[in-house]
PDB file of C-alpha atoms in Angstrom:
ATOM      1  CA  MET V   1      91.479  66.854 119.749  1.00  0.00           C
ATOM      2  CA  LYS V   2      95.200  66.260 119.940  1.00  0.00           C
ATOM      3  CA  PRO V   3      96.372  66.084 123.599  1.00  0.00           C
ATOM      4  CA  TRP V   4      98.951  68.847 123.189  1.00  0.00           C
ATOM      5  CA  LEU V   5      96.278  71.167 121.769  1.00  0.00           C
ATOM      6  CA  GLN V   6      93.919  70.326 124.627  1.00  0.00           C
ATOM      7  CA  HIS V   7      96.673  71.234 127.101  1.00  0.00           C
ATOM      8  CA  LEU V   8      97.487  74.463 125.239  1.00  0.00           C
ATOM      9  CA  ASN V   9      93.802  75.424 125.005  1.00  0.00           C
ATOM     10  CA  ASN V  10      93.353  74.865 128.749  1.00  0.00           C
ATOM     11  CA  ARG V  11      96.380  77.049 129.531  1.00  0.00           C
ATOM     12  CA  GLU V  12      95.354  79.900 127.235  1.00  0.00           C
ATOM     13  CA  ALA V  13      91.585  79.910 127.802  1.00  0.00           C
ATOM     14  CA  SER V  14      91.834  82.155 130.872  1.00  0.00           C
ATOM     15  CA  ILE V  15      93.703  84.818 128.863  1.00  0.00           C
ATOM     16  CA  CYS V  16      91.080  84.576 126.154  1.00  0.00           C
ATOM     17  CA  ARG V  17      88.276  84.914 128.714  1.00  0.00           C
ATOM     18  CA  THR V  18      89.798  88.064 130.169  1.00  0.00           C
ATOM     19  CA  TRP V  19      90.355  89.679 126.767  1.00  0.00           C
ATOM     20  CA  SER V  20      86.918  88.599 125.547  1.00  0.00           C
ATOM     21  CA  ARG V  21      85.201  90.158 128.574  1.00  0.00           C
ATOM     22  CA  SER V  22      86.968  93.462 127.958  1.00  0.00           C
ATOM     23  CA  GLY V  23      86.022  93.268 124.288  1.00  0.00           C
ATOM     24  CA  GLN V  24      82.332  93.022 125.116  1.00  0.00           C
ATOM     25  CA  ARG V  25      82.243  96.721 125.921  1.00  0.00           C
ATOM     26  CA  VAL V  26      80.875  98.436 122.809  1.00  0.00           C
ATOM     27  CA  TRP V  27      83.448 101.241 122.940  1.00  0.00           C
ATOM     28  CA  VAL V  28      86.188  98.585 122.830  1.00  0.00           C
ATOM     29  CA  GLN V  29      84.522  96.090 120.519  1.00  0.00           C
ATOM     30  CA  ARG V  30      83.658  98.435 117.657  1.00  0.00           C
ATOM     31  CA  PRO V  31      87.158  99.831 117.005  1.00  0.00           C
ATOM     32  CA  PHE V  32      88.703  96.362 117.216  1.00  0.00           C
ATOM     33  CA  ALA V  33      86.007  94.916 114.950  1.00  0.00           C
ATOM     34  CA  LEU V  34      86.811  97.673 112.445  1.00  0.00           C
ATOM     35  CA  VAL V  35      90.546  96.967 112.656  1.00  0.00           C
ATOM     36  CA  SER V  36      89.841  93.263 112.185  1.00  0.00           C
ATOM     37  CA  ARG V  37      87.663  93.979 109.153  1.00  0.00           C
ATOM     38  CA  LEU V  38      90.343  96.196 107.623  1.00  0.00           C
ATOM     39  CA  GLY V  39      92.828  93.407 108.322  1.00  0.00           C
ATOM     40  CA  ASP V  40      90.650  91.006 106.272  1.00  0.00           C
ATOM     41  CA  GLY V  41      92.375  92.509 103.274  1.00  0.00           C
ATOM     42  CA  VAL V  42      90.790  95.910 102.683  1.00  0.00           C
ATOM     43  CA  PHE V  43      93.680  97.848 104.234  1.00  0.00           C
ATOM     44  CA  TRP V  44      96.354  95.740 102.551  1.00  0.00           C
ATOM     45  CA  TYR V  45      94.789  95.825  99.079  1.00  0.00           C
ATOM     46  CA  CYS V  46      94.417  99.596  99.326  1.00  0.00           C
ATOM     47  CA  LEU V  47      98.049  99.895 100.405  1.00  0.00           C
ATOM     48  CA  MET V  48      99.189  97.731  97.478  1.00  0.00           C
ATOM     49  CA  ALA V  49      97.162  99.907  95.086  1.00  0.00           C
ATOM     50  CA  ILE V  50      98.471 103.186  96.545  1.00  0.00           C
ATOM     51  CA  LEU V  51     102.178 102.312  96.717  1.00  0.00           C
ATOM     52  CA  PRO V  52     102.740 102.456  92.924  1.00  0.00           C
ATOM     53  CA  LEU V  53     100.860 105.762  92.765  1.00  0.00           C
ATOM     54  CA  LEU V  54     103.039 107.273  95.487  1.00  0.00           C
ATOM     55  CA  TYR V  55     106.389 105.659  94.727  1.00  0.00           C
ATOM     56  CA  GLY V  56     106.278 104.654  91.058  1.00  0.00           C
ATOM     57  CA  VAL V  57     108.239 101.595  89.974  1.00  0.00           C
ATOM     58  CA  GLU V  58     109.624 100.977  93.480  1.00  0.00           C
ATOM     59  CA  GLY V  59     106.052 101.060  94.821  1.00  0.00           C
ATOM     60  CA  LEU V  60     104.965  98.564  92.157  1.00  0.00           C
ATOM     61  CA  LYS V  61     107.873  96.293  93.083  1.00  0.00           C
ATOM     62  CA  ALA V  62     106.882  96.472  96.756  1.00  0.00           C
ATOM     63  CA  SER V  63     103.223  95.754  95.943  1.00  0.00           C
ATOM     64  CA  LEU V  64     104.098  92.736  93.810  1.00  0.00           C
ATOM     65  CA  HIS V  65     106.424  91.509  96.547  1.00  0.00           C
ATOM     66  CA  MET V  66     103.587  91.858  99.076  1.00  0.00           C
ATOM     67  CA  LEU V  67     101.158  90.080  96.750  1.00  0.00           C
ATOM     68  CA  ILE V  68     103.470  87.103  96.202  1.00  0.00           C
ATOM     69  CA  THR V  69     104.334  86.881  99.899  1.00  0.00           C
ATOM     70  CA  GLY V  70     100.625  87.021 100.694  1.00  0.00           C
ATOM     71  CA  GLY V  71      99.926  84.128  98.338  1.00  0.00           C
ATOM     72  CA  VAL V  72     102.566  81.984 100.000  1.00  0.00           C
ATOM     73  CA  ALA V  73     101.221  83.010 103.425  1.00  0.00           C
ATOM     74  CA  LEU V  74      97.685  82.036 102.396  1.00  0.00           C
ATOM     75  CA  ALA V  75      98.726  78.580 101.205  1.00  0.00           C
ATOM     76  CA  LEU V  76     100.834  77.974 104.297  1.00  0.00           C
ATOM     77  CA  TYR V  77      98.282  79.088 106.859  1.00  0.00           C
ATOM     78  CA  LYS V  78      95.429  77.177 105.192  1.00  0.00           C
ATOM     79  CA  SER V  79      97.476  73.980 105.195  1.00  0.00           C
ATOM     80  CA  LEU V  80      98.450  74.488 108.852  1.00  0.00           C
ATOM     81  CA  LYS V  81      94.815  75.039 109.818  1.00  0.00           C
ATOM     82  CA  GLY V  82      93.845  71.851 108.022  1.00  0.00           C
ATOM     83  CA  VAL V  83      96.547  69.842 109.795  1.00  0.00           C
ATOM     84  CA  THR V  84      96.150  71.182 113.338  1.00  0.00           C
ATOM     85  CA  ARG V  85      92.349  71.689 113.335  1.00  0.00           C
ATOM     86  CA  ARG V  86      92.571  73.725 116.515  1.00  0.00           C
ATOM     87  CA  GLU V  87      89.123  74.943 117.506  1.00  0.00           C
ATOM     88  CA  ARG V  88      88.738  78.663 118.067  1.00  0.00           C
ATOM     89  CA  PRO V  89      88.454  79.868 121.679  1.00  0.00           C
ATOM     90  CA  CYS V  90      84.825  80.825 121.044  1.00  0.00           C
ATOM     91  CA  HIS V  91      84.108  77.197 120.060  1.00  0.00           C
ATOM     92  CA  TYR V  92      86.245  75.702 122.814  1.00  0.00           C
ATOM     93  CA  ALA V  93      84.683  77.514 125.780  1.00  0.00           C
ATOM     94  CA  SER V  94      81.069  78.671 125.912  1.00  0.00           C
ATOM     95  CA  ASP V  95      81.982  81.738 127.992  1.00  0.00           C
ATOM     96  CA  ILE V  96      84.285  83.125 125.283  1.00  0.00           C
ATOM     97  CA  MET V  97      82.216  84.974 122.730  1.00  0.00           C
ATOM     98  CA  ALA V  98      83.083  85.527 119.092  1.00  0.00           C
ATOM     99  CA  LEU V  99      82.462  89.257 118.864  1.00  0.00           C
ATOM    100  CA  VAL V 100      82.632  89.153 115.058  1.00  0.00           C
ATOM    101  CA  PRO V 101      81.838  86.175 112.819  1.00  0.00           C
ATOM    102  CA  PRO V 102      84.861  83.935 112.221  1.00  0.00           C
ATOM    103  CA  LEU V 103      85.921  83.532 108.585  1.00  0.00           C
ATOM    104  CA  ASP V 104      86.507  79.800 109.008  1.00  0.00           C
ATOM    105  CA  ARG V 105      86.325  77.076 111.640  1.00  0.00           C
ATOM    106  CA  TYR V 106      89.881  76.730 112.873  1.00  0.00           C
ATOM    107  CA  SER V 107      92.156  78.945 114.888  1.00  0.00           C
ATOM    108  CA  PHE V 108      95.806  78.032 114.328  1.00  0.00           C
ATOM    109  CA  PRO V 109      97.561  80.120 113.101  1.00  0.00           C
ATOM    110  CA  SER V 110      95.955  83.551 112.838  1.00  0.00           C
ATOM    111  CA  GLY V 111      95.809  84.376 109.137  1.00  0.00           C
ATOM    112  CA  HIS V 112      95.067  88.038 109.857  1.00  0.00           C
ATOM    113  CA  THR V 113      98.215  88.309 111.951  1.00  0.00           C
ATOM    114  CA  LEU V 114     100.373  86.309 109.556  1.00  0.00           C
ATOM    115  CA  HIS V 115      99.389  88.527 106.638  1.00  0.00           C
ATOM    116  CA  ALA V 116      99.616  91.775 108.612  1.00  0.00           C
ATOM    117  CA  VAL V 117     103.126  90.966 109.823  1.00  0.00           C
ATOM    118  CA  SER V 118     104.416  89.787 106.451  1.00  0.00           C
ATOM    119  CA  PHE V 119     102.839  92.690 104.535  1.00  0.00           C
ATOM    120  CA  SER V 120     104.100  95.251 107.039  1.00  0.00           C
ATOM    121  CA  ALA V 121     107.614  93.834 107.115  1.00  0.00           C
ATOM    122  CA  VAL V 122     107.861  93.898 103.320  1.00  0.00           C
ATOM    123  CA  ALA V 123     106.355  97.386 102.998  1.00  0.00           C
ATOM    124  CA  VAL V 124     108.584  98.823 105.751  1.00  0.00           C
ATOM    125  CA  TYR V 125     111.634  97.262 104.106  1.00  0.00           C
ATOM    126  CA  TYR V 126     110.924  99.245 100.937  1.00  0.00           C
ATOM    127  CA  PHE V 127     109.542 102.337 102.662  1.00  0.00           C
ATOM    128  CA  PRO V 128     110.747 102.704 106.281  1.00  0.00           C
ATOM    129  CA  GLN V 129     108.784 105.950 106.564  1.00  0.00           C
ATOM    130  CA  LEU V 130     105.578 103.842 106.682  1.00  0.00           C
ATOM    131  CA  ALA V 131     106.606 102.134 109.940  1.00  0.00           C
ATOM    132  CA  TRP V 132     104.754 104.715 112.066  1.00  0.00           C
ATOM    133  CA  LEU V 133     101.469 103.561 110.463  1.00  0.00           C
ATOM    134  CA  LEU V 134     102.040  99.890 109.686  1.00  0.00           C
ATOM    135  CA  ILE V 135     103.582  98.676 112.944  1.00  0.00           C
ATOM    136  CA  PRO V 136     100.785  99.996 115.213  1.00  0.00           C
ATOM    137  CA  PHE V 137      98.120  98.814 112.754  1.00  0.00           C
ATOM    138  CA  THR V 138      99.674  95.337 112.691  1.00  0.00           C
ATOM    139  CA  ALA V 139      99.758  95.241 116.495  1.00  0.00           C
ATOM    140  CA  LEU V 140      96.086  96.226 116.600  1.00  0.00           C
ATOM    141  CA  VAL V 141      95.167  93.530 114.069  1.00  0.00           C
ATOM    142  CA  ALA V 142      96.999  90.899 116.126  1.00  0.00           C
ATOM    143  CA  SER V 143      95.397  92.089 119.376  1.00  0.00           C
ATOM    144  CA  SER V 144      91.951  92.207 117.804  1.00  0.00           C
ATOM    145  CA  ARG V 145      92.050  88.500 117.024  1.00  0.00           C
ATOM    146  CA  ILE V 146      92.362  87.606 120.726  1.00  0.00           C
ATOM    147  CA  LEU V 147      90.062  90.334 122.007  1.00  0.00           C
ATOM    148  CA  LEU V 148      87.298  89.336 119.572  1.00  0.00           C
ATOM    149  CA  GLY V 149      87.409  85.719 120.820  1.00  0.00           C
ATOM    150  CA  LEU V 150      88.740  84.287 117.564  1.00  0.00           C
ATOM    151  CA  HIS V 151      92.307  83.252 118.431  1.00  0.00           C
ATOM    152  CA  TYR V 152      94.508  82.138 121.263  1.00  0.00           C
ATOM    153  CA  PRO V 153      97.671  84.122 122.072  1.00  0.00           C
ATOM    154  CA  SER V 154      99.821  81.283 120.724  1.00  0.00           C
ATOM    155  CA  ASP V 155      97.964  81.454 117.375  1.00  0.00           C
ATOM    156  CA  VAL V 156      98.945  85.102 117.122  1.00  0.00           C
ATOM    157  CA  LEU V 157     102.516  84.574 118.341  1.00  0.00           C
ATOM    158  CA  VAL V 158     103.230  81.747 115.899  1.00  0.00           C
ATOM    159  CA  ALA V 159     101.579  83.686 113.066  1.00  0.00           C
ATOM    160  CA  THR V 160     103.866  86.620 113.881  1.00  0.00           C
ATOM    161  CA  LEU V 161     106.943  84.396 113.674  1.00  0.00           C
ATOM    162  CA  ILE V 162     105.773  82.795 110.422  1.00  0.00           C
ATOM    163  CA  GLY V 163     104.955  86.208 108.924  1.00  0.00           C
ATOM    164  CA  LEU V 164     108.387  87.584 109.805  1.00  0.00           C
ATOM    165  CA  THR V 165     110.094  84.472 108.465  1.00  0.00           C
ATOM    166  CA  LEU V 166     108.190  84.657 105.180  1.00  0.00           C
ATOM    167  CA  ALA V 167     108.840  88.355 104.737  1.00  0.00           C
ATOM    168  CA  TYR V 168     112.528  88.259 105.535  1.00  0.00           C
ATOM    169  CA  SER V 169     113.224  85.088 103.578  1.00  0.00           C
ATOM    170  CA  SER V 170     111.447  86.599 100.557  1.00  0.00           C
ATOM    171  CA  LEU V 171     113.622  89.720 100.667  1.00  0.00           C
ATOM    172  CA  SER V 172     116.630  87.850  99.325  1.00  0.00           C
ATOM    173  CA  MET V 173     114.546  86.691  96.355  1.00  0.00           C
ATOM    174  CA  PHE V 174     113.470  90.233  95.422  1.00  0.00           C
ATOM    175  CA  ASP V 175     116.783  92.011  95.886  1.00  0.00           C
TER     176      ASP V 175
END
């Protein structure tokens, strides 16, 4: 493991332990596991399918924008995971449990968070009235990744910054 990652893991492991312990309560774990599952893509694909039905051509434009941004996000986060190879908290420390099965081996950055932030930012740009739903859902997706023992806080923070950067830089291309 790269020394800077070892240092970062050591610093963030205590936060992950605390969140993971709270997530082990069934009444906490189940809702966050559901949010995480919806954040796998189910919620976003449904949103992309519904937008054209609700908003016509503008909804189709927003959905295509989200789809393209999501493709770029996928390529970027997969390449970053391959380069950094940061082990997930649940693999780093035996007392941090993965409360849902991880989709892959590495932690950095959080793909769920990156996609949630970029999709929400694009959708809210087109339809600000959706902010009341998308912003809290995105925050829950991001929180779920730490609580479920799958990501460190820095994975989520960097994914948030990347997602915002992708979304806002793509806006100039679609306007």
